[in-house]
The first five atom37 places (N, CA, C, CB, O) and aatype in JSON, in Angstrom:
{
  "aatype": [12, 15, 3, 9, 16, 6, 1, 0, 0, 1, 1, 10, 10, 19, 3, 18, 16, 10, 6, 12, 0, 10, 15, 3, 6, 3, 14, 0, 1, 9, 19, 3, 1, 16, 19, 16, 14, 3, 0, 9, 17, 16, 16, 3, 7, 16, 3, 10, 16, 1, 3, 5, 10, 19, 0, 8, 0, 0, 14, 0, 1, 11, 2, 19, 16, 0, 19, 5, 12, 1, 9, 3, 3, 10, 10, 19, 6, 7, 8, 1, 13, 0, 0, 1, 4, 4, 10, 16, 15, 6, 8, 1, 11, 10, 7, 8, 19, 19, 9, 3, 17, 9, 19, 12, 7, 6, 19, 0, 3, 3, 7, 1, 19, 1, 1, 9, 18, 5, 10, 7, 8, 16, 0],
  "atom_mask": [
    [1, 1, 1, 1, 1],
    [1, 1, 1, 1, 1],
    [1, 1, 1, 1, 1],
    [1, 1, 1, 1, 1],
    [1, 1, 1, 1, 1],
    [1, 1, 1, 1, 1],
    [1, 1, 1, 1, 1],
    [1, 1, 1, 1, 1],
    [1, 1, 1, 1, 1],
    [1, 1, 1, 1, 1],
    [1, 1, 1, 1, 1],
    [1, 1, 1, 1, 1],
    [1, 1, 1, 1, 1],
    [1, 1, 1, 1, 1],
    [1, 1, 1, 1, 1],
    [1, 1, 1, 1, 1],
    [1, 1, 1, 1, 1],
    [1, 1, 1, 1, 1],
    [1, 1, 1, 1, 1],
    [1, 1, 1, 1, 1],
    [1, 1, 1, 1, 1],
    [1, 1, 1, 1, 1],
    [1, 1, 1, 1, 1],
    [1, 1, 1, 1, 1],
    [1, 1, 1, 1, 1],
    [1, 1, 1, 1, 1],
    [1, 1, 1, 1, 1],
    [1, 1, 1, 1, 1],
    [1, 1, 1, 1, 1],
    [1, 1, 1, 1, 1],
    [1, 1, 1, 1, 1],
    [1, 1, 1, 1, 1],
    [1, 1, 1, 1, 1],
    [1, 1, 1, 1, 1],
    [1, 1, 1, 1, 1],
    [1, 1, 1, 1, 1],
    [1, 1, 1, 1, 1],
    [1, 1, 1, 1, 1],
    [1, 1, 1, 1, 1],
    [1, 1, 1, 1, 1],
    [1, 1, 1, 1, 1],
    [1, 1, 1, 1, 1],
    [1, 1, 1, 1, 1],
    [1, 1, 1, 1, 1],
    [1, 1, 1, 0, 1],
    [1, 1, 1, 1, 1],
    [1, 1, 1, 1, 1],
    [1, 1, 1, 1, 1],
    [1, 1, 1, 1, 1],
    [1, 1, 1, 1, 1],
    [1, 1, 1, 1, 1],
    [1, 1, 1, 1, 1],
    [1, 1, 1, 1, 1],
    [1, 1, 1, 1, 1],
    [1, 1, 1, 1, 1],
    [1, 1, 1, 1, 1],
    [1, 1, 1, 1, 1],
    [1, 1, 1, 1, 1],
    [1, 1, 1, 1, 1],
    [1, 1, 1, 1, 1],
    [1, 1, 1, 1, 1],
    [1, 1, 1, 1, 1],
    [1, 1, 1, 1, 1],
    [1, 1, 1, 1, 1],
    [1, 1, 1, 1, 1],
    [1, 1, 1, 1, 1],
    [1, 1, 1, 1, 1],
    [1, 1, 1, 1, 1],
    [1, 1, 1, 1, 1],
    [1, 1, 1, 1, 1],
    [1, 1, 1, 1, 1],
    [1, 1, 1, 1, 1],
    [1, 1, 1, 1, 1],
    [1, 1, 1, 1, 1],
    [1, 1, 1, 1, 1],
    [1, 1, 1, 1, 1],
    [1, 1, 1, 1, 1],
    [1, 1, 1, 0, 1],
    [1, 1, 1, 1, 1],
    [1, 1, 1, 1, 1],
    [1, 1, 1, 1, 1],
    [1, 1, 1, 1, 1],
    [1, 1, 1, 1, 1],
    [1, 1, 1, 1, 1],
    [1, 1, 1, 1, 1],
    [1, 1, 1, 1, 1],
    [1, 1, 1, 1, 1],
    [1, 1, 1, 1, 1],
    [1, 1, 1, 1, 1],
    [1, 1, 1, 1, 1],
    [1, 1, 1, 1, 1],
    [1, 1, 1, 1, 1],
    [1, 1, 1, 1, 1],
    [1, 1, 1, 1, 1],
    [1, 1, 1, 0, 1],
    [1, 1, 1, 1, 1],
    [1, 1, 1, 1, 1],
    [1, 1, 1, 1, 1],
    [1, 1, 1, 1, 1],
    [1, 1, 1, 1, 1],
    [1, 1, 1, 1, 1],
    [1, 1, 1, 1, 1],
    [1, 1, 1, 1, 1],
    [1, 1, 1, 1, 1],
    [1, 1, 1, 0, 1],
    [1, 1, 1, 1, 1],
    [1, 1, 1, 1, 1],
    [1, 1, 1, 1, 1],
    [1, 1, 1, 1, 1],
    [1, 1, 1, 1, 1],
    [1, 1, 1, 0, 1],
    [1, 1, 1, 1, 1],
    [1, 1, 1, 1, 1],
    [1, 1, 1, 1, 1],
    [1, 1, 1, 1, 1],
    [1, 1, 1, 1, 1],
    [1, 1, 1, 1, 1],
    [1, 1, 1, 1, 1],
    [1, 1, 1, 1, 1],
    [1, 1, 1, 0, 1],
    [1, 1, 1, 1, 1],
    [1, 1, 1, 1, 1],
    [1, 1, 1, 1, 1]
  ],
  "atom_positions": [
    [[14.17, 10.97, 11.53], [13.19, 10.06, 11.09], [12.3, 10.38, 9.74], [12.31, 9.91, 12.23], [11.97, 9.58, 8.86]],
    [[11.99, 11.81, 9.81], [11.12, 11.93, 8.99], [11.78, 11.44, 7.67], [10.6, 13.26, 9.03], [11.08, 11.13, 6.7]],
    [[13.1, 11.38, 7.65], [13.27, 10.57, 6.05], [13.2, 9.06, 5.85], [14.74, 10.85, 5.43], [13.32, 8.4, 4.82]],
    [[12.96, 8.66, 7.2], [13.09, 6.81, 6.93], [11.58, 6.85, 6.51], [13.52, 5.48, 8.63], [11.21, 6.15, 5.57]],
    [[10.39, 7.93, 7.42], [9.15, 8.03, 7.09], [8.6, 8.1, 6.05], [8.79, 8.7, 7.48], [7.56, 7.54, 5.69]],
    [[9.65, 9.21, 5.2], [9.06, 9.43, 3.36], [9.09, 8.01, 2.58], [10.31, 10.62, 2.26], [8.31, 7.33, 1.92]],
    [[10.48, 7.96, 3.02], [11.28, 6.45, 1.94], [10.06, 5.23, 2.46], [13.62, 5.73, 2.7], [9.72, 4.37, 1.65]],
    [[9.6, 5.26, 3.52], [8.8, 4.09, 3.87], [7.34, 4.74, 3.3], [8.89, 3.65, 5.67], [6.48, 4.02, 2.81]],
    [[7.24, 5.74, 3.4], [5.4, 5.7, 2.71], [5.36, 5.61, 1.31], [4.38, 7.19, 2.98], [4.38, 5.03, 0.83]],
    [[6.36, 6.16, 0.43], [6.87, 5.96, -0.98], [6.82, 4.72, -1.01], [8.18, 6.46, -1.39], [6.09, 4.19, -1.84]],
    [[7.65, 3.86, -0.05], [7.79, 2.49, -0.79], [6.54, 1.07, -0.49], [9.4, 1.96, -0.27], [6.27, -0.06, -0.9]],
    [[6.02, 2.27, 0.65], [4.14, 1.43, 0.53], [3.07, 1.92, -0.14], [3.28, 1.36, 1.89], [1.94, 1.48, 0.05]],
    [[3.41, 3.08, -1.18], [2.29, 3.32, -2.1], [2.52, 3.21, -3.34], [1.76, 4.44, -2.0], [1.79, 2.89, -4.28]],
    [[3.98, 3.62, -3.24], [4.57, 3.47, -5.4], [4.99, 2.18, -5.21], [6.33, 4.68, -6.3], [4.24, 1.75, -6.09]],
    [[5.55, 1.17, -4.82], [6.39, -0.02, -4.74], [5.67, -1.29, -4.63], [7.27, 0.07, -3.65], [5.72, -2.3, -5.33]],
    [[4.73, -0.88, -3.18], [4.36, -2.3, -2.72], [3.03, -2.36, -3.95], [3.83, -2.45, -0.7], [2.69, -3.41, -4.49]],
    [[2.58, -1.38, -4.14], [1.51, -1.75, -4.9], [1.6, -2.25, -6.17], [0.79, -0.86, -4.97], [0.78, -3.04, -6.63]],
    [[2.72, -1.74, -6.87], [3.4, -2.11, -8.32], [3.64, -3.44, -7.86], [4.87, -1.22, -8.93], [2.77, -4.18, -8.34]],
    [[4.61, -4.21, -6.99], [5.07, -5.39, -7.39], [3.9, -6.37, -6.37], [6.91, -5.52, -7.1], [3.94, -7.59, -6.56]],
    [[3.18, -5.98, -5.61], [1.88, -6.9, -5.28], [1.15, -7.23, -6.52], [0.82, -6.16, -4.28], [0.62, -8.32, -6.7]],
    [[1.14, -5.95, -7.61], [0.3, -6.38, -8.94], [0.49, -7.27, -9.52], [0.27, -5.73, -9.85], [-0.14, -8.31, -9.7]],
    [[1.73, -6.74, -9.97], [2.96, -7.01, -11.46], [3.78, -7.74, -11.22], [3.88, -5.88, -12.06], [3.98, -8.5, -12.17]],
    [[4.31, -7.89, -10.52], [5.98, -8.7, -10.01], [5.41, -10.22, -10.33], [6.63, -8.47, -7.82], [4.26, -10.59, -10.53]],
    [[6.89, -11.1, -10.27], [6.41, -12.93, -10.01], [7.21, -13.1, -8.64], [7.14, -14.39, -11.51], [7.53, -14.23, -8.27]],
    [[7.49, -12.1, -7.97], [8.12, -12.16, -6.74], [7.19, -12.83, -5.37], [8.53, -10.66, -6.5], [6.02, -12.48, -5.22]],
    [[7.61, -13.45, -4.77], [6.59, -14.05, -3.64], [5.5, -12.99, -3.17], [7.47, -14.52, -2.24], [6.03, -12.07, -2.54]],
    [[4.81, -12.94, -3.24], [3.85, -12.3, -2.12], [4.33, -11.9, -0.8], [2.82, -13.21, -1.79], [4.38, -10.78, -0.3]],
    [[4.63, -12.88, -0.4], [4.98, -12.81, 1.17], [6.41, -11.96, 1.17], [5.17, -14.54, 1.94], [6.55, -10.85, 1.69]],
    [[7.25, -12.59, 0.61], [8.15, -11.81, 0.76], [7.93, -10.15, 1.01], [8.8, -12.12, -0.27], [8.22, -9.57, 2.06]],
    [[7.22, -9.39, -0.48], [7.09, -7.84, 0.12], [6.21, -7.79, 0.9], [6.81, -6.73, -0.76], [6.12, -6.75, 1.55]],
    [[5.55, -8.53, 1.07], [4.57, -7.89, 2.9], [5.54, -7.96, 3.59], [3.15, -8.92, 3.88], [5.67, -6.87, 4.14]],
    [[6.62, -8.91, 3.99], [7.6, -8.7, 5.4], [8.28, -8.0, 5.06], [8.4, -9.73, 6.07], [8.67, -7.41, 6.07]],
    [[9.02, -7.39, 3.73], [9.66, -6.39, 3.5], [9.12, -4.85, 4.07], [9.78, -6.53, 2.18], [9.64, -3.97, 4.74]],
    [[8.15, -4.98, 3.58], [7.03, -3.42, 3.55], [6.4, -3.3, 4.75], [5.66, -3.4, 2.39], [6.4, -2.15, 5.17]],
    [[5.71, -4.32, 5.61], [5.21, -3.79, 7.36], [5.88, -5.33, 7.79], [2.85, -3.45, 7.88], [6.24, -6.42, 7.35]],
    [[5.69, -4.31, 9.3], [6.16, -5.13, 10.52], [5.16, -6.52, 10.69], [6.07, -4.09, 11.98], [3.96, -6.58, 10.45]],
    [[5.9, -7.44, 11.1], [5.03, -8.34, 11.68], [3.79, -8.44, 12.49], [5.6, -8.79, 12.18], [2.86, -9.24, 12.43]],
    [[3.97, -7.57, 13.14], [2.49, -7.0, 14.08], [1.83, -5.75, 13.53], [2.88, -6.51, 15.76], [1.04, -5.19, 14.29]],
    [[2.03, -5.22, 12.3], [1.55, -4.67, 11.72], [0.0, -4.51, 11.75], [2.04, -4.99, 10.93], [-0.69, -5.47, 12.08]],
    [[-0.78, -2.79, 11.29], [-2.25, -3.05, 11.83], [-2.88, -2.78, 10.51], [-2.86, -2.01, 13.18], [-3.48, -1.78, 10.9]],
    [[-3.26, -2.87, 9.15], [-3.75, -2.64, 8.0], [-5.03, -2.34, 8.55], [-3.62, -3.69, 6.96], [-5.26, -3.02, 9.54]],
    [[-6.11, -1.41, 8.18], [-7.15, -1.12, 8.15], [-7.39, -0.54, 6.94], [-7.42, -0.54, 9.08], [-6.61, 0.35, 6.6]],
    [[-8.49, -0.9, 6.06], [-8.91, -0.42, 4.99], [-10.18, -0.44, 4.73], [-8.39, -0.86, 4.17], [-10.76, -1.5, 4.5]],
    [[-10.96, 1.07, 4.75], [-12.3, 0.75, 4.7], [-13.07, 0.32, 5.71], [-12.46, -0.01, 3.93], [-14.21, -0.11, 5.55]],
    [[-12.32, 0.46, 7.15], [-12.89, -0.24, 8.64], [-12.5, -1.43, 8.58], [0.0, 0.0, 0.0], [-12.66, -2.01, 9.65]],
    [[-11.94, -2.22, 7.56], [-11.77, -3.99, 7.92], [-10.23, -3.78, 7.71], [-12.67, -5.45, 6.62], [-9.61, -3.24, 6.79]],
    [[-9.76, -4.49, 9.07], [-8.48, -5.05, 9.18], [-8.56, -6.18, 8.83], [-7.9, -5.02, 10.29], [-9.4, -7.07, 8.96]],
    [[-6.99, -6.01, 8.08], [-6.22, -6.8, 7.23], [-5.11, -8.02, 7.83], [-5.51, -5.79, 6.46], [-3.96, -7.57, 7.77]],
    [[-5.14, -8.86, 8.16], [-4.28, -9.59, 8.62], [-3.02, -9.75, 7.17], [-5.12, -10.99, 9.23], [-3.38, -9.71, 5.99]],
    [[-1.66, -9.92, 7.62], [-1.05, -10.5, 7.14], [-1.19, -11.56, 5.6], [-0.86, -10.83, 8.12], [-0.9, -11.38, 4.42]],
    [[-1.79, -12.69, 6.38], [-2.33, -13.66, 5.15], [-3.22, -13.18, 4.47], [-2.89, -14.9, 5.48], [-3.36, -13.81, 3.42]],
    [[-4.09, -12.09, 4.6], [-4.84, -11.62, 4.05], [-4.2, -10.68, 2.4], [-5.47, -10.95, 5.21], [-4.19, -10.68, 1.17]],
    [[-3.8, -10.05, 3.5], [-2.52, -9.28, 2.55], [-1.5, -10.15, 1.43], [-1.36, -8.63, 3.71], [-0.97, -9.56, 0.5]],
    [[-1.35, -11.34, 1.62], [-0.03, -11.85, 0.83], [-1.82, -12.76, 0.5], [2.01, -12.72, 1.8], [-1.7, -13.38, 1.56]],
    [[-2.74, -13.1, 0.13], [-3.46, -13.83, -0.6], [-4.61, -12.7, -1.43], [-4.09, -15.01, 0.4], [-5.65, -13.05, -1.99]],
    [[-4.19, -11.57, -1.35], [-4.56, -9.98, -2.24], [-4.04, -10.24, -3.1], [-4.12, -8.47, -1.86], [-4.84, -10.93, -3.73]],
    [[-2.7, -10.15, -3.92], [-1.95, -10.42, -4.22], [-2.06, -11.32, -5.95], [-1.58, -10.85, -3.05], [-1.73, -10.87, -7.04]],
    [[-2.65, -12.7, -5.61], [-3.05, -13.57, -6.44], [-4.41, -13.08, -7.7], [-3.43, -14.7, -5.43], [-4.47, -13.05, -8.93]],
    [[-5.22, -12.82, -6.73], [-6.73, -12.04, -7.7], [-6.02, -10.76, -8.18], [-8.47, -11.47, -6.54], [-6.47, -10.23, -9.19]],
    [[-5.24, -10.37, -7.72], [-4.76, -8.54, -8.29], [-3.81, -9.04, -9.67], [-3.37, -7.32, -6.72], [-4.11, -8.75, -10.83]],
    [[-2.5, -9.92, -9.2], [-2.23, -10.7, -10.49], [-3.0, -11.06, -11.71], [-1.95, -11.71, -10.16], [-2.71, -10.97, -12.91]],
    [[-3.79, -11.38, -11.25], [-4.82, -12.51, -12.55], [-5.26, -11.63, -13.33], [-6.35, -13.51, -12.04], [-5.18, -11.74, -14.55]],
    [[-6.1, -10.05, -12.39], [-7.02, -9.58, -13.23], [-6.6, -7.95, -13.57], [-8.48, -9.81, -12.54], [-7.27, -7.25, -14.32]],
    [[-5.29, -7.44, -12.83], [-4.89, -6.27, -13.2], [-3.73, -6.38, -14.16], [-4.62, -5.5, -12.07], [-2.77, -7.12, -13.92]],
    [[-3.84, -5.57, -15.35], [-2.55, -5.35, -16.61], [-1.84, -4.49, -16.66], [-2.82, -5.21, -17.87], [-0.78, -4.6, -17.27]],
    [[-2.32, -3.01, -15.82], [-1.8, -2.17, -15.42], [-1.62, -1.55, -14.4], [-1.96, -1.76, -15.85], [-2.65, -1.8, -13.78]],
    [[-0.95, -0.82, -13.72], [-1.44, -0.19, -12.15], [-0.16, 1.37, -11.93], [-1.06, -1.91, -10.47], [0.95, 1.59, -12.41]],
    [[-0.94, 2.06, -11.08], [-0.05, 3.58, -11.27], [-0.6, 3.82, -10.04], [-0.35, 4.89, -12.65], [-1.8, 3.65, -9.79]],
    [[0.39, 4.28, -9.12], [-0.34, 4.96, -8.0], [0.49, 6.17, -8.08], [-0.38, 4.17, -6.47], [1.72, 6.13, -8.09]],
    [[-0.13, 7.15, -8.14], [0.25, 9.22, -7.97], [-0.01, 9.25, -6.43], [-1.25, 10.74, -9.01], [-0.98, 8.8, -5.82]],
    [[1.33, 10.01, -5.86], [0.89, 10.34, -4.68], [0.39, 12.31, -4.72], [2.27, 9.81, -3.59], [1.13, 13.27, -4.93]],
    [[-0.54, 12.3, -4.53], [-0.8, 13.98, -4.76], [-0.12, 15.05, -3.4], [-2.8, 14.24, -4.8], [0.53, 16.07, -3.61]],
    [[-0.34, 14.7, -2.52], [-0.13, 14.91, -1.02], [0.71, 13.98, -0.19], [-1.38, 14.9, -0.4], [0.56, 12.79, -0.44]],
    [[1.32, 14.22, 0.48], [2.42, 13.11, 1.25], [3.08, 14.42, 2.89], [4.34, 12.53, -0.47], [3.92, 15.32, 2.9]],
    [[2.38, 13.99, 3.74], [2.86, 14.83, 4.72], [3.45, 13.89, 5.89], [1.71, 15.8, 5.2], [2.76, 12.96, 6.3]],
    [[4.94, 14.19, 6.5], [5.85, 13.49, 7.27], [5.91, 14.27, 8.71], [7.27, 13.4, 6.5], [6.08, 15.48, 8.65]],
    [[5.78, 13.65, 10.0], [6.03, 14.36, 10.94], [6.42, 12.99, 11.97], [4.77, 15.44, 11.28], [5.61, 12.25, 12.53]],
    [[8.02, 12.91, 12.04], [8.27, 11.88, 12.48], [8.26, 10.65, 12.07], [0.0, 0.0, 0.0], [8.77, 10.29, 11.0]],
    [[7.51, 9.68, 13.13], [7.61, 8.4, 12.63], [5.78, 8.25, 11.72], [8.03, 7.16, 14.21], [5.41, 7.21, 11.18]],
    [[5.17, 9.18, 11.77], [3.44, 9.06, 10.85], [3.97, 10.05, 9.78], [1.59, 9.83, 11.87], [4.78, 10.97, 9.86]],
    [[3.02, 9.38, 8.45], [2.62, 9.89, 7.62], [1.18, 10.05, 7.25], [3.2, 9.49, 6.95], [0.16, 9.48, 7.62]],
    [[1.41, 10.96, 6.44], [-0.22, 11.12, 5.67], [-0.39, 11.24, 4.19], [-0.96, 12.46, 6.12], [0.41, 12.0, 3.66]],
    [[-1.39, 10.56, 3.3], [-0.89, 10.95, 2.19], [-2.54, 11.23, 1.13], [0.35, 9.63, 1.67], [-3.61, 10.67, 1.36]],
    [[-2.41, 11.75, 0.55], [-3.58, 11.47, -0.22], [-2.87, 11.63, -1.92], [-4.98, 12.69, 0.26], [-2.12, 12.48, -2.41]],
    [[-3.63, 10.22, -2.56], [-3.12, 9.75, -3.48], [-4.7, 9.16, -4.2], [-1.86, 8.73, -3.0], [-5.88, 9.29, -3.86]],
    [[-3.7, 8.15, -5.84], [-5.08, 8.26, -6.44], [-4.38, 7.09, -7.41], [-5.76, 9.97, -7.16], [-3.45, 7.35, -8.17]],
    [[-4.86, 6.01, -7.29], [-4.5, 4.18, -7.81], [-5.69, 4.52, -9.17], [-5.2, 2.31, -6.17], [-6.87, 4.88, -9.22]],
    [[-4.46, 4.13, -10.33], [-4.92, 4.14, -11.57], [-5.0, 2.5, -11.89], [-3.96, 5.06, -12.54], [-4.12, 1.72, -11.53]],
    [[-5.89, 2.21, -12.43], [-5.43, 0.36, -13.03], [-6.46, 0.14, -14.07], [-5.65, -1.21, -11.64], [-7.6, 0.52, -14.32]],
    [[-5.44, -0.77, -14.62], [-6.25, -1.41, -15.65], [-6.7, -3.16, -15.39], [-5.31, -1.22, -17.03], [-5.93, -4.08, -15.11]],
    [[-8.27, -3.23, -15.6], [-8.63, -4.58, -14.53], [-9.19, -5.33, -16.12], [-10.23, -4.26, -12.78], [-9.49, -4.76, -17.17]],
    [[-9.19, -6.59, -15.82], [-9.21, -7.56, -16.93], [-11.25, -7.73, -16.64], [-7.86, -9.34, -16.56], [-11.96, -7.89, -17.62]],
    [[-11.6, -7.68, -15.83], [-12.89, -7.53, -15.63], [-13.57, -5.95, -15.8], [-13.06, -8.08, -14.29], [-14.32, -5.59, -16.7]],
    [[-13.09, -5.16, -14.72], [-13.83, -4.01, -14.33], [-12.98, -2.95, -15.58], [-13.63, -3.59, -12.4], [-13.41, -1.8, -15.66]],
    [[-12.0, -3.28, -16.36], [-12.02, -2.1, -17.36], [-10.68, -0.86, -16.1], [0.0, 0.0, 0.0], [-9.86, -1.07, -15.21]],
    [[-11.34, 0.54, -16.96], [-10.4, 1.12, -16.53], [-10.33, 1.57, -14.79], [-10.38, 2.14, -17.46], [-11.02, 2.59, -14.74]],
    [[-9.98, 1.38, -13.85], [-10.35, 1.89, -12.52], [-9.55, 2.74, -11.64], [-10.59, 0.93, -11.82], [-8.53, 2.6, -10.97]],
    [[-10.46, 3.74, -11.9], [-9.55, 4.95, -10.59], [-10.01, 4.98, -8.75], [-10.06, 6.94, -11.18], [-11.14, 4.9, -8.27]],
    [[-8.9, 5.1, -8.15], [-9.93, 5.28, -6.53], [-9.03, 6.08, -6.1], [-10.31, 3.84, -5.28], [-7.82, 5.89, -6.22]],
    [[-9.46, 6.85, -5.64], [-8.8, 8.23, -4.65], [-8.53, 7.34, -3.09], [-10.33, 9.95, -4.37], [-9.34, 6.7, -2.43]],
    [[-7.41, 7.54, -2.89], [-6.8, 7.44, -1.18], [-6.29, 8.43, -0.99], [-5.74, 6.4, -0.69], [-5.66, 9.25, -1.66]],
    [[-6.96, 8.19, 1.14], [-6.46, 8.97, 1.67], [-5.84, 7.92, 2.68], [-7.29, 10.08, 2.02], [-6.5, 6.93, 3.02]],
    [[-4.3, 8.19, 3.25], [-3.54, 6.45, 3.58], [-2.81, 7.42, 4.7], [-2.19, 5.28, 1.99], [-2.03, 8.33, 4.41]],
    [[-3.26, 7.01, 6.15], [-2.4, 7.5, 6.94], [-1.62, 6.57, 7.85], [-3.01, 8.38, 7.57], [-2.34, 5.65, 8.23]],
    [[-0.73, 6.53, 8.21], [0.15, 5.3, 8.66], [1.2, 5.81, 9.84], [0.0, 0.0, 0.0], [1.13, 6.94, 10.32]],
    [[1.93, 5.08, 10.15], [3.14, 4.92, 11.02], [4.54, 3.96, 10.55], [2.54, 4.31, 12.33], [4.46, 2.82, 10.11]],
    [[5.4, 4.47, 10.7], [6.75, 3.26, 10.45], [7.32, 3.16, 11.8], [8.18, 3.78, 9.26], [7.35, 4.02, 12.67]],
    [[7.79, 1.87, 11.81], [8.53, 1.71, 12.82], [9.94, 2.39, 12.73], [8.59, 0.38, 13.02], [10.06, 3.37, 12.0]],
    [[11.22, 1.79, 13.59], [12.16, 2.33, 13.43], [13.24, 1.56, 12.72], [12.4, 2.76, 14.48], [14.33, 2.13, 12.73]],
    [[13.2, 0.42, 12.11], [13.63, -0.65, 10.93], [13.27, -0.21, 9.58], [12.94, -2.09, 11.1], [13.77, -0.79, 8.62]],
    [[12.23, 1.02, 9.36], [11.88, 1.48, 8.02], [10.66, 0.58, 7.88], [0.0, 0.0, 0.0], [10.78, 0.64, 6.65]],
    [[9.66, -0.17, 8.02], [8.84, -0.86, 7.78], [7.66, -0.02, 8.67], [9.25, -2.3, 8.05], [7.66, 0.52, 9.78]],
    [[6.46, -0.24, 7.37], [5.03, 0.28, 8.01], [4.67, -0.64, 8.97], [3.77, 0.39, 6.97], [4.67, -1.87, 8.84]],
    [[4.15, 0.52, 10.69], [3.36, -0.69, 11.36], [2.11, -0.3, 11.8], [4.04, -1.3, 12.57], [1.68, -0.71, 12.87]],
    [[1.43, 0.52, 11.02], [-0.17, 0.9, 11.18], [-0.45, 1.99, 9.76], [-0.5, 1.88, 13.0], [0.06, 3.05, 9.38]],
    [[-1.54, 1.09, 9.27], [-1.6, 1.69, 8.08], [-3.54, 1.61, 8.05], [-0.52, 0.73, 6.75], [-4.18, 0.56, 8.1]],
    [[-4.08, 2.9, 7.96], [-5.4, 3.16, 7.49], [-5.56, 3.74, 6.4], [-6.06, 3.79, 8.24], [-4.84, 4.57, 5.85]],
    [[-6.37, 3.37, 6.14], [-6.55, 3.9, 4.92], [-7.89, 3.94, 4.02], [-5.68, 3.33, 4.32], [-8.31, 2.81, 3.78]],
    [[-8.61, 4.95, 3.49], [-10.13, 5.05, 3.26], [-9.96, 5.55, 0.88], [-11.02, 6.95, 4.86], [-9.56, 6.42, 0.1]],
    [[-10.6, 4.25, 0.94], [-11.15, 4.7, -0.8], [-12.35, 5.22, -1.27], [0.0, 0.0, 0.0], [-13.42, 4.93, -0.74]],
    [[-12.26, 5.89, -2.13], [-13.26, 6.25, -2.95], [-13.31, 6.36, -4.63], [-13.5, 7.37, -2.46], [-12.78, 7.28, -5.24]],
    [[-14.1, 5.16, -5.32], [-14.03, 4.8, -6.03], [-14.37, 6.38, -7.31], [-14.73, 3.55, -5.73], [-15.5, 6.86, -7.43]],
    [[-13.49, 6.76, -7.87], [-13.38, 7.81, -8.9], [-14.61, 7.99, -9.72], [-12.25, 7.51, -9.82], [-14.64, 8.83, -10.62]]
  ]
}
């Protein structure tokens, strides 16, 4: 399971971030292939629903011109992972934005993430 968990964590952190911000693909499809229907996603103490995750793509795609997620540390054990990473983006209104993230998650047997807890700090 650790290999599946590591791939799911990297897919969430890197691919999901890039696709939600810059691709033309339907955001609902991106969300549905990355997280389970019953996923719990908590960011800085705020729980996000599937619909909120999907809705987040529109403003991101409007305002973000470049994005990169760098994974500095990734620990995997069974179904669980923890990561320390850095999001760097170019934003039309805010300019150059850097956010350090601590992300913890749990992966379902099908390889999608079902629990995400993340804490961010603007650098």
